[in-house]
Short mmCIF file of N, CA and C and ligand atoms in Angstrom, two decimals:
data_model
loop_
_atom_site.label_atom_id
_atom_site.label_comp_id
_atom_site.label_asym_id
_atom_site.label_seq_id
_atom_site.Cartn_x
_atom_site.Cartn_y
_atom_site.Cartn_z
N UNK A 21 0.85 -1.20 0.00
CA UNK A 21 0.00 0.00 0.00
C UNK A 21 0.88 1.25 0.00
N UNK A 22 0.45 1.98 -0.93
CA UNK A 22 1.19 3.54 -0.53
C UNK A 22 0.47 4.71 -0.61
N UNK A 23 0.71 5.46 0.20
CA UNK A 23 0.02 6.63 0.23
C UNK A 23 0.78 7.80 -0.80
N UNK A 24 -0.43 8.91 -0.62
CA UNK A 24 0.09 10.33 -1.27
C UNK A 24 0.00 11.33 -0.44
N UNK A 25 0.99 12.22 -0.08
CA UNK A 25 0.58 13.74 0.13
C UNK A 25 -0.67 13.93 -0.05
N UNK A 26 -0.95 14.53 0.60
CA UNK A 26 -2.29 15.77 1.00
C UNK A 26 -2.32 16.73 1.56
N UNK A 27 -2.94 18.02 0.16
CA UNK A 27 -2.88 18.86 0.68
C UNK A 27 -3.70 19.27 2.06
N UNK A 28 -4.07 18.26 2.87
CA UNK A 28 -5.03 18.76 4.28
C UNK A 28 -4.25 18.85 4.74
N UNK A 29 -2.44 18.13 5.08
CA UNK A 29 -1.59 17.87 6.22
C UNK A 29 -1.06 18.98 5.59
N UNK A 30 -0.74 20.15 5.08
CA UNK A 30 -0.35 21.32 4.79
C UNK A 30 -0.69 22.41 5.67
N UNK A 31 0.57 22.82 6.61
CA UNK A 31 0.31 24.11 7.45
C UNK A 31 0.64 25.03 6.84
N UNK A 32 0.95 25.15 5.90
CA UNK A 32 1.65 26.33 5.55
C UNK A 32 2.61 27.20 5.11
N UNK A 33 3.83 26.43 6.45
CA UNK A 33 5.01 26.85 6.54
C UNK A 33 5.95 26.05 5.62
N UNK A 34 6.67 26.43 4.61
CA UNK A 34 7.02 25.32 3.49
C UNK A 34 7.80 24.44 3.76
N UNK A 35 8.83 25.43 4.71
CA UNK A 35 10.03 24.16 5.31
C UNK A 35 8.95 22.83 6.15
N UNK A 36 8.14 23.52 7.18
CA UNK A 36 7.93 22.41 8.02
C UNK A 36 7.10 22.08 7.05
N UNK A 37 6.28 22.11 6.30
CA UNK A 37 5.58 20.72 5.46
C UNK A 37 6.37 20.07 4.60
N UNK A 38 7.64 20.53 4.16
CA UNK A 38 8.59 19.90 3.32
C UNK A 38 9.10 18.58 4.26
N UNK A 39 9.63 18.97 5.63
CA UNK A 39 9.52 17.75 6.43
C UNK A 39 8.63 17.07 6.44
N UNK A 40 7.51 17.68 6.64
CA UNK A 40 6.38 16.19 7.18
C UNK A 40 5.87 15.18 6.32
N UNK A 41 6.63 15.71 4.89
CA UNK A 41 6.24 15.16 3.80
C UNK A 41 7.21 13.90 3.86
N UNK A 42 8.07 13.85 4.59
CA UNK A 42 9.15 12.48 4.87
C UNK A 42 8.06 11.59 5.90
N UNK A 43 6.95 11.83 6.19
CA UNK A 43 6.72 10.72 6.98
C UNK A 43 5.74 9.60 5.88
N UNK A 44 5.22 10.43 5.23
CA UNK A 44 4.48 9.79 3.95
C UNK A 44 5.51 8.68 3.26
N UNK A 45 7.08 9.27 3.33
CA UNK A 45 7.85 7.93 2.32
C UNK A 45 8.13 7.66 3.46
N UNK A 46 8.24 7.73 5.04
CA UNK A 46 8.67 6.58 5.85
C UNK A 46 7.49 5.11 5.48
N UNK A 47 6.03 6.03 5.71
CA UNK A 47 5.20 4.91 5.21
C UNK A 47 5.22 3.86 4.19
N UNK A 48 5.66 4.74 3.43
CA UNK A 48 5.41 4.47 1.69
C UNK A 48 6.66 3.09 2.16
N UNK A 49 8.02 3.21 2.73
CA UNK A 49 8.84 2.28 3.04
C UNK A 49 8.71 1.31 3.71
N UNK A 50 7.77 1.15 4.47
CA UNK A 50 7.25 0.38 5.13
C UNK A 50 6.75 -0.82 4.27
N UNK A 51 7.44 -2.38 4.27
CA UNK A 51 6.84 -3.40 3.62
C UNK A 51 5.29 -4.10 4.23
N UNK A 52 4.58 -4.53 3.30
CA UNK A 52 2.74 -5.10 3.93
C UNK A 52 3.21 -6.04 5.00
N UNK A 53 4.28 -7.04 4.92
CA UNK A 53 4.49 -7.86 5.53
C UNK A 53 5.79 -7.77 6.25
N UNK A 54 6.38 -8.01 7.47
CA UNK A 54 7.49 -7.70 7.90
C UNK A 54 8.79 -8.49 7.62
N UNK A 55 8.57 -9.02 6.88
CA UNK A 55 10.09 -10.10 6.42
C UNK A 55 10.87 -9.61 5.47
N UNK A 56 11.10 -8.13 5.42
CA UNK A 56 11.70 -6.90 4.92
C UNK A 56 12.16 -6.15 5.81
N UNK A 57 13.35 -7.03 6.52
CA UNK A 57 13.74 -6.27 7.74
C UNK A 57 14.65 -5.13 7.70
N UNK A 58 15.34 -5.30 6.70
CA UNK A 58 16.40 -4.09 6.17
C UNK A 58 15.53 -3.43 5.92
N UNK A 59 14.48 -3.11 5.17
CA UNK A 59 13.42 -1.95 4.97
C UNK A 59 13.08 -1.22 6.49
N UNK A 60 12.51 -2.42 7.21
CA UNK A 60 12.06 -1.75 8.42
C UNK A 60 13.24 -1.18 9.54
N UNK A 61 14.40 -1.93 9.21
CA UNK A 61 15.38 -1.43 10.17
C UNK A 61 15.64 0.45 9.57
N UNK A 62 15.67 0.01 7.64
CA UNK A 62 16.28 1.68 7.60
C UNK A 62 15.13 2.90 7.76
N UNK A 63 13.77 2.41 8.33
CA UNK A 63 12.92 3.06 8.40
C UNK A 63 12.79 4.00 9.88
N UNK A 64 13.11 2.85 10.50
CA UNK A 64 13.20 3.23 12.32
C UNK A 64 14.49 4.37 12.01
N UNK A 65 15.49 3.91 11.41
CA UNK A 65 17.53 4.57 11.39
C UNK A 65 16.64 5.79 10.87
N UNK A 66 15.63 6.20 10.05
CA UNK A 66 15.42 7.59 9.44
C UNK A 66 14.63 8.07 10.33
N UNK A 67 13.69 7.32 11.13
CA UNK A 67 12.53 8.27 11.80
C UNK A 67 13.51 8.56 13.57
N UNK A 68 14.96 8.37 13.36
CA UNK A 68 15.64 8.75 14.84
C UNK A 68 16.34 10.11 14.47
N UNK A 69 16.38 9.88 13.17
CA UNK A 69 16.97 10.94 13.00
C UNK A 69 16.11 12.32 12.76
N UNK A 70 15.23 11.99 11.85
CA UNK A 70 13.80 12.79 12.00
C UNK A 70 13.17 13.25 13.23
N UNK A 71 13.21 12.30 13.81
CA UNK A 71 12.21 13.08 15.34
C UNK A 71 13.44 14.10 16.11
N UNK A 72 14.86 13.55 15.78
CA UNK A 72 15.71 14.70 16.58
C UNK A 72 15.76 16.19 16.01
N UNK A 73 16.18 15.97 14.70
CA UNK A 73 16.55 16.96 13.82
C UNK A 73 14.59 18.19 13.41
N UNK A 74 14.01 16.93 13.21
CA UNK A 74 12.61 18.15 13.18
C UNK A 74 11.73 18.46 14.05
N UNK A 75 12.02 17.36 15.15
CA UNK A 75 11.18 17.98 16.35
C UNK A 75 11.87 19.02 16.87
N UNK A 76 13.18 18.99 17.42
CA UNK A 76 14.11 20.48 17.59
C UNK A 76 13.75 21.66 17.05
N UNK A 77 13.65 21.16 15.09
CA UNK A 77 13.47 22.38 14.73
C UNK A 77 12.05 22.92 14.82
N UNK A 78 11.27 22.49 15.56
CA UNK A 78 9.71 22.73 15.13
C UNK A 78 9.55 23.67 16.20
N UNK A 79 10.35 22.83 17.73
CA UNK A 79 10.15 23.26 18.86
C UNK A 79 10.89 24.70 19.12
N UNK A 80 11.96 24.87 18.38
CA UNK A 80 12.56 26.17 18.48
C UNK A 80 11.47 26.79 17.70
N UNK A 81 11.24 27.15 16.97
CA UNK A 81 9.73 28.01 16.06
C UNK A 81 9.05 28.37 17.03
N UNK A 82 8.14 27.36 17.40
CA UNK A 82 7.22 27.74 18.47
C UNK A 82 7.37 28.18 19.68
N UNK A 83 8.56 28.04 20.28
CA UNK A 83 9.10 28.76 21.11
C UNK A 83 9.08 30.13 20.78
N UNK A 84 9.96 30.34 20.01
CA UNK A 84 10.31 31.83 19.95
C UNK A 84 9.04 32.86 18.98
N UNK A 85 8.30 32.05 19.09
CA UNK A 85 6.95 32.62 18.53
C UNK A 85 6.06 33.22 19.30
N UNK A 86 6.39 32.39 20.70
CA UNK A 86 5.65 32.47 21.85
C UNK A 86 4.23 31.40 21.72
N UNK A 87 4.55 30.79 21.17
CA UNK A 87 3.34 29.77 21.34
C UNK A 87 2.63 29.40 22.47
N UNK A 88 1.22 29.69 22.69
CA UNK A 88 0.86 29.31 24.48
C UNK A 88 1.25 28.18 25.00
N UNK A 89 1.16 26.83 23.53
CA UNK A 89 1.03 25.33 23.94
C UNK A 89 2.33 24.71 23.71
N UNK A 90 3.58 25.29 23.72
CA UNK A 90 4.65 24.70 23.37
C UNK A 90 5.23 23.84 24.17
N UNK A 91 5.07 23.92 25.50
CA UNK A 91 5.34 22.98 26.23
C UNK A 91 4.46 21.62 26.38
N UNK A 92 2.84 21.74 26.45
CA UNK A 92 1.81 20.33 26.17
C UNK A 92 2.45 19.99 24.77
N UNK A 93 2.94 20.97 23.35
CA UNK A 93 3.41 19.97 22.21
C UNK A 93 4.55 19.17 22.20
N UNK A 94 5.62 20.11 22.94
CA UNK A 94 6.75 19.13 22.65
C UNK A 94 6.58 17.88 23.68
N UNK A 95 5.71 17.86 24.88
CA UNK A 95 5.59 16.71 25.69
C UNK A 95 4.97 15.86 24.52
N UNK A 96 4.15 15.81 23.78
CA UNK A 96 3.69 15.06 22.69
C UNK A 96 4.60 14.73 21.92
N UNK A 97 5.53 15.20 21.62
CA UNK A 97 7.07 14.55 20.32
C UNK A 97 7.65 13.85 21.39
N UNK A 98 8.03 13.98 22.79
CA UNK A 98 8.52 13.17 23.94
C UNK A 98 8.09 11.53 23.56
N UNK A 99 6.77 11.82 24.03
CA UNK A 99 5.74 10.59 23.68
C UNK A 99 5.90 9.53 22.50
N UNK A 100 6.19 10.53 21.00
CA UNK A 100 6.57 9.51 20.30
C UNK A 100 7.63 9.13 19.94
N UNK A 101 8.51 9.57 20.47
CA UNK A 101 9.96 8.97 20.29
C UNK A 101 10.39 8.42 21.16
N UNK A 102 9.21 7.82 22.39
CA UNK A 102 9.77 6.93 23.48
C UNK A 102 9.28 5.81 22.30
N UNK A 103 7.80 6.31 22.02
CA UNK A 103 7.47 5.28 21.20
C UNK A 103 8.19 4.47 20.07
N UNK A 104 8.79 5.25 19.25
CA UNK A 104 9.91 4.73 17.93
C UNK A 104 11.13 3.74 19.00
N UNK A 105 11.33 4.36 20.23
CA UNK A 105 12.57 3.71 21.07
C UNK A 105 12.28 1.82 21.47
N UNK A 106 10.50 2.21 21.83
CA UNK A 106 9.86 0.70 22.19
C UNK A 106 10.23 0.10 20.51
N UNK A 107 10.07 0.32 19.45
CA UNK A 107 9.94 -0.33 18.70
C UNK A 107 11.05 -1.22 17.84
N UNK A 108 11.94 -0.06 18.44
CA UNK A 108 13.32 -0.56 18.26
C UNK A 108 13.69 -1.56 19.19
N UNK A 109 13.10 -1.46 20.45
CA UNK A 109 13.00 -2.64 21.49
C UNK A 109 12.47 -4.00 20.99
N UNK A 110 11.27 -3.46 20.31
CA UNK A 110 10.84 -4.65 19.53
C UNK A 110 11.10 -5.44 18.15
N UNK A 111 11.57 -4.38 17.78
CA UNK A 111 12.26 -4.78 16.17
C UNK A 111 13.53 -5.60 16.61
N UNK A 112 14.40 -5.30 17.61
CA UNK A 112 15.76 -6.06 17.99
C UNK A 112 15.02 -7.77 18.56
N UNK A 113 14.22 -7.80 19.34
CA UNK A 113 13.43 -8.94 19.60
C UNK A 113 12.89 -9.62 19.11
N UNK A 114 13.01 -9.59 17.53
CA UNK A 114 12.56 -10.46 16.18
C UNK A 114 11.34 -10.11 16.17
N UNK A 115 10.70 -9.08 16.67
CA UNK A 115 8.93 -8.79 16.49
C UNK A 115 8.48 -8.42 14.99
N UNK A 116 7.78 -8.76 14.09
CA UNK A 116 7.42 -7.79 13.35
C UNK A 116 6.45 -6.88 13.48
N UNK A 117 7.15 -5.38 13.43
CA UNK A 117 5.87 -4.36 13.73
C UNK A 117 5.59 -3.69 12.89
N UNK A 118 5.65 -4.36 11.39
CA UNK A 118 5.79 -2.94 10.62
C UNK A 118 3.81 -2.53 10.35
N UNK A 119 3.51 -3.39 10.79
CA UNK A 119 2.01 -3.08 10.51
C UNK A 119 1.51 -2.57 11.50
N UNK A 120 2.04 -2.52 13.00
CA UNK A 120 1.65 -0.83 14.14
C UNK A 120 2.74 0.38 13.81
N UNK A 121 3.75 0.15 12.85
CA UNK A 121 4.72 1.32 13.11
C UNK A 121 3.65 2.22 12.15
N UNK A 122 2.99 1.36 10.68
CA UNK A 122 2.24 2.00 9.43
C UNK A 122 1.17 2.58 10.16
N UNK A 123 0.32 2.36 11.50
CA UNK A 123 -0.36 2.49 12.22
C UNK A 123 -0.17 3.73 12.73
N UNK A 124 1.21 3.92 13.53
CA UNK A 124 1.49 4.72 14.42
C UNK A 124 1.92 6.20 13.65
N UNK A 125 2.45 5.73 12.40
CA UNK A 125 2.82 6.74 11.18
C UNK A 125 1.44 7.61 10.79
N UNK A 126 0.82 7.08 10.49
CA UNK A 126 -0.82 7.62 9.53
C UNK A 126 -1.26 8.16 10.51
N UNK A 127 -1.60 7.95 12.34
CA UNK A 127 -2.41 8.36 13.22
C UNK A 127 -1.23 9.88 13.34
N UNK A 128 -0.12 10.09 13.15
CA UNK A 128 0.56 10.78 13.44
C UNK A 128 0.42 11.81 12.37
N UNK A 129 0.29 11.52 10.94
CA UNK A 129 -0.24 12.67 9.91
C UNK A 129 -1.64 12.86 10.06
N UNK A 130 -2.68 11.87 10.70
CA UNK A 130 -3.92 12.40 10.86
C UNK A 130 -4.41 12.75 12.11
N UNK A 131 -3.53 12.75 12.91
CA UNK A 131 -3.66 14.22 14.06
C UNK A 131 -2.99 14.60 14.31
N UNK A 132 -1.70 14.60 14.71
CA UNK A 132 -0.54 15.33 15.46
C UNK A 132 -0.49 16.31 13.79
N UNK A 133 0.17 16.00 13.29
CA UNK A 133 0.14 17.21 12.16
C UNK A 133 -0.80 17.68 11.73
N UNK A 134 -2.22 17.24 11.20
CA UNK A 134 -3.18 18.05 11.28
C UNK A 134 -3.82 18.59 11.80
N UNK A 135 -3.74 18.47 13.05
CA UNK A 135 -4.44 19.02 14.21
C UNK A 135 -3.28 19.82 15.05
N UNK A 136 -2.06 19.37 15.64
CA UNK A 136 -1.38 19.77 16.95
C UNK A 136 -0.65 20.86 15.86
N UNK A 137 -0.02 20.59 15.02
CA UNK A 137 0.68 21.14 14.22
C UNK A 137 -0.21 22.37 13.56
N UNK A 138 -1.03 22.22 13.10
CA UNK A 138 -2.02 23.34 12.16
C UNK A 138 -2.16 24.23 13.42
N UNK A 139 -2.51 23.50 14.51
CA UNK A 139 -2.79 24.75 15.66
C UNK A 139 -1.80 25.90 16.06
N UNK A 140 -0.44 25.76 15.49
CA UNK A 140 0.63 26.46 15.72
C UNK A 140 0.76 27.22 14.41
N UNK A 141 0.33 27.08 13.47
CA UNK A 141 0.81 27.14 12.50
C UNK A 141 0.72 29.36 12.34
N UNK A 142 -0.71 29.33 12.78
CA UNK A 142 -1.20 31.15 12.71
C UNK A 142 -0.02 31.86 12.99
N UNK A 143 0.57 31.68 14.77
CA UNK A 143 1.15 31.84 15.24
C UNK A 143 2.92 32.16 14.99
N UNK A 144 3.15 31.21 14.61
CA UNK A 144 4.63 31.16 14.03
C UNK A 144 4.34 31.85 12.34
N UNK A 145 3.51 31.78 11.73
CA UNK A 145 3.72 32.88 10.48
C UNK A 145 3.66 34.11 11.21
N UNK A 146 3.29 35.12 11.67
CA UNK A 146 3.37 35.90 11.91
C UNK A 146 4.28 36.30 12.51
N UNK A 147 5.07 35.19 13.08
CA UNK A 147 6.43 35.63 13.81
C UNK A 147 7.44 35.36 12.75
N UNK A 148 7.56 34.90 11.69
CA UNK A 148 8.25 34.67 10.81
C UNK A 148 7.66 35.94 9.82
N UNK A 149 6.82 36.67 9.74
CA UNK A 149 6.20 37.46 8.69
C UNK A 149 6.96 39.02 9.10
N UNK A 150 6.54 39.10 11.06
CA UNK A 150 7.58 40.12 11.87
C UNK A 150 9.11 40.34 11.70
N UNK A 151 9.53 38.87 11.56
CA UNK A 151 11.39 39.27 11.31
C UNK A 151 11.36 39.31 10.39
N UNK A 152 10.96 39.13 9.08
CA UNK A 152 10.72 39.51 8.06
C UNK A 152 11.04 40.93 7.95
N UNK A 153 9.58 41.54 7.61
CA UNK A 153 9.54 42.72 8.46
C UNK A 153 10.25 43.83 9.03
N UNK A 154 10.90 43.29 10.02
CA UNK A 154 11.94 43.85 10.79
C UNK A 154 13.34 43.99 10.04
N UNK A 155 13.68 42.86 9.60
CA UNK A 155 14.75 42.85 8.62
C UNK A 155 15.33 43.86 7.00
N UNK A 156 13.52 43.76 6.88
CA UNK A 156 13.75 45.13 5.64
C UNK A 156 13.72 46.49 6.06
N UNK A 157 13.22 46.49 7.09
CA UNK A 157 12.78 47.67 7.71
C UNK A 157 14.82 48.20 7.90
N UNK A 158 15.27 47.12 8.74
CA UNK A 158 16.66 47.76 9.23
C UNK A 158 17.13 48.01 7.65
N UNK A 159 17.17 47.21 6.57
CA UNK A 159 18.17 47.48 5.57
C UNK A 159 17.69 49.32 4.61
N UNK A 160 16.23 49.25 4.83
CA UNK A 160 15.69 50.50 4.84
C UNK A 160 16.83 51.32 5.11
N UNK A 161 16.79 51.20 6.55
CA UNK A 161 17.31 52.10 7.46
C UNK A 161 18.70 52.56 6.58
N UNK A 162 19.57 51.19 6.73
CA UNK A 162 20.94 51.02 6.10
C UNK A 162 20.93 52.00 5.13
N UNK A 163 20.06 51.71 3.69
CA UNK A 163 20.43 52.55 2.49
C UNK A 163 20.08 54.31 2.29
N UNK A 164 19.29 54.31 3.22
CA UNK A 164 19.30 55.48 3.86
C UNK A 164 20.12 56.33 4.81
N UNK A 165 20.59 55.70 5.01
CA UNK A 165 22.10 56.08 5.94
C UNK A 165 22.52 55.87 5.15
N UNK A 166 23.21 55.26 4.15
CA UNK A 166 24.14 55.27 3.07
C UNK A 166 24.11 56.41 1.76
N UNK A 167 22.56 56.61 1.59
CA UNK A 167 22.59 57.91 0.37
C UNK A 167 22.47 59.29 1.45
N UNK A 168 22.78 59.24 2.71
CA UNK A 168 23.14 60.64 3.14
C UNK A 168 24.52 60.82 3.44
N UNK A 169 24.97 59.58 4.12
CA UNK A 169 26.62 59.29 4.20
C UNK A 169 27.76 58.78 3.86
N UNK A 170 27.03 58.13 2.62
CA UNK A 170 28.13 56.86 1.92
C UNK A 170 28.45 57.57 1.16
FE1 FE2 B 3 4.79 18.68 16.09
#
């Protein structure tokens, strides 16, 4: 089975949907049956690196955005990367899980990103729209100081 992108799991922000669009080919990597263990091993090796590298970066955003809920969200990325940790518990134990990891993947684009994620989403554009903003505003400044003094 493989899935497609959708534009519903789209917040907005291009970088972070450019990430979340890696969980669709974690799925998509995922074999029907688990006796594709190199598949499932390099699936877990990408989603450790993923939950470090984009939950960090998600959580710095919303931080400095001032997000009200940034602390209840990132306790939620906590949550699933104990979870990816059990599975690796279980994948080393000859389990096959690739049919709760495909589980745990899809429930994760059909709420945590469409829902926990979209809820941040207002928030951090506008703080990204402000330094923006702010940034032309100073170079303003700059070339204007420059055609009176340069
Ligand atoms: Fe998130």
């Amino acid at each position: 089975m493989t899935i497609k992108w959708s534009k519903e799991w789209e917040i907005g922000i291009p970088v972070i949907d450019s990430q979340h669009k890696r969980i669709v080919d974690f799925i998509n990597m995922i074999p029907d049956q688990g006796e594709d263990k190199q598949a499932i091993e390099a699936v877990l090796t990408e989603l450790k690196d993923y939950t470090s590298s984009h939950f960090a970066f998600e959580e710095s955003l919303i931080e400095e955005a001032g997000y009200p809920f940034t602390k209840a969200h990132s306790r939620v990325h906590v949550l699933f990367i104990r979870r990816i940790e059990d599975y690796w518990q279980e994948f080393r134990n000859g389990n096959d899980i690739s049919s709760e990891l495909v589980k745990t993947l899809e429930t994760w684009l059909f709420n945590h990103i469409k829902h926990d994620d979209q809820d941040y989403s207002e928030t951090v554009k506008r703080n990204l729209q402000a330094a923006t903003d702010k940034a032309k505003e100073k170079e303003k400044k700059k070339n204007w100081f420059n055609k009176l003094f340069g």
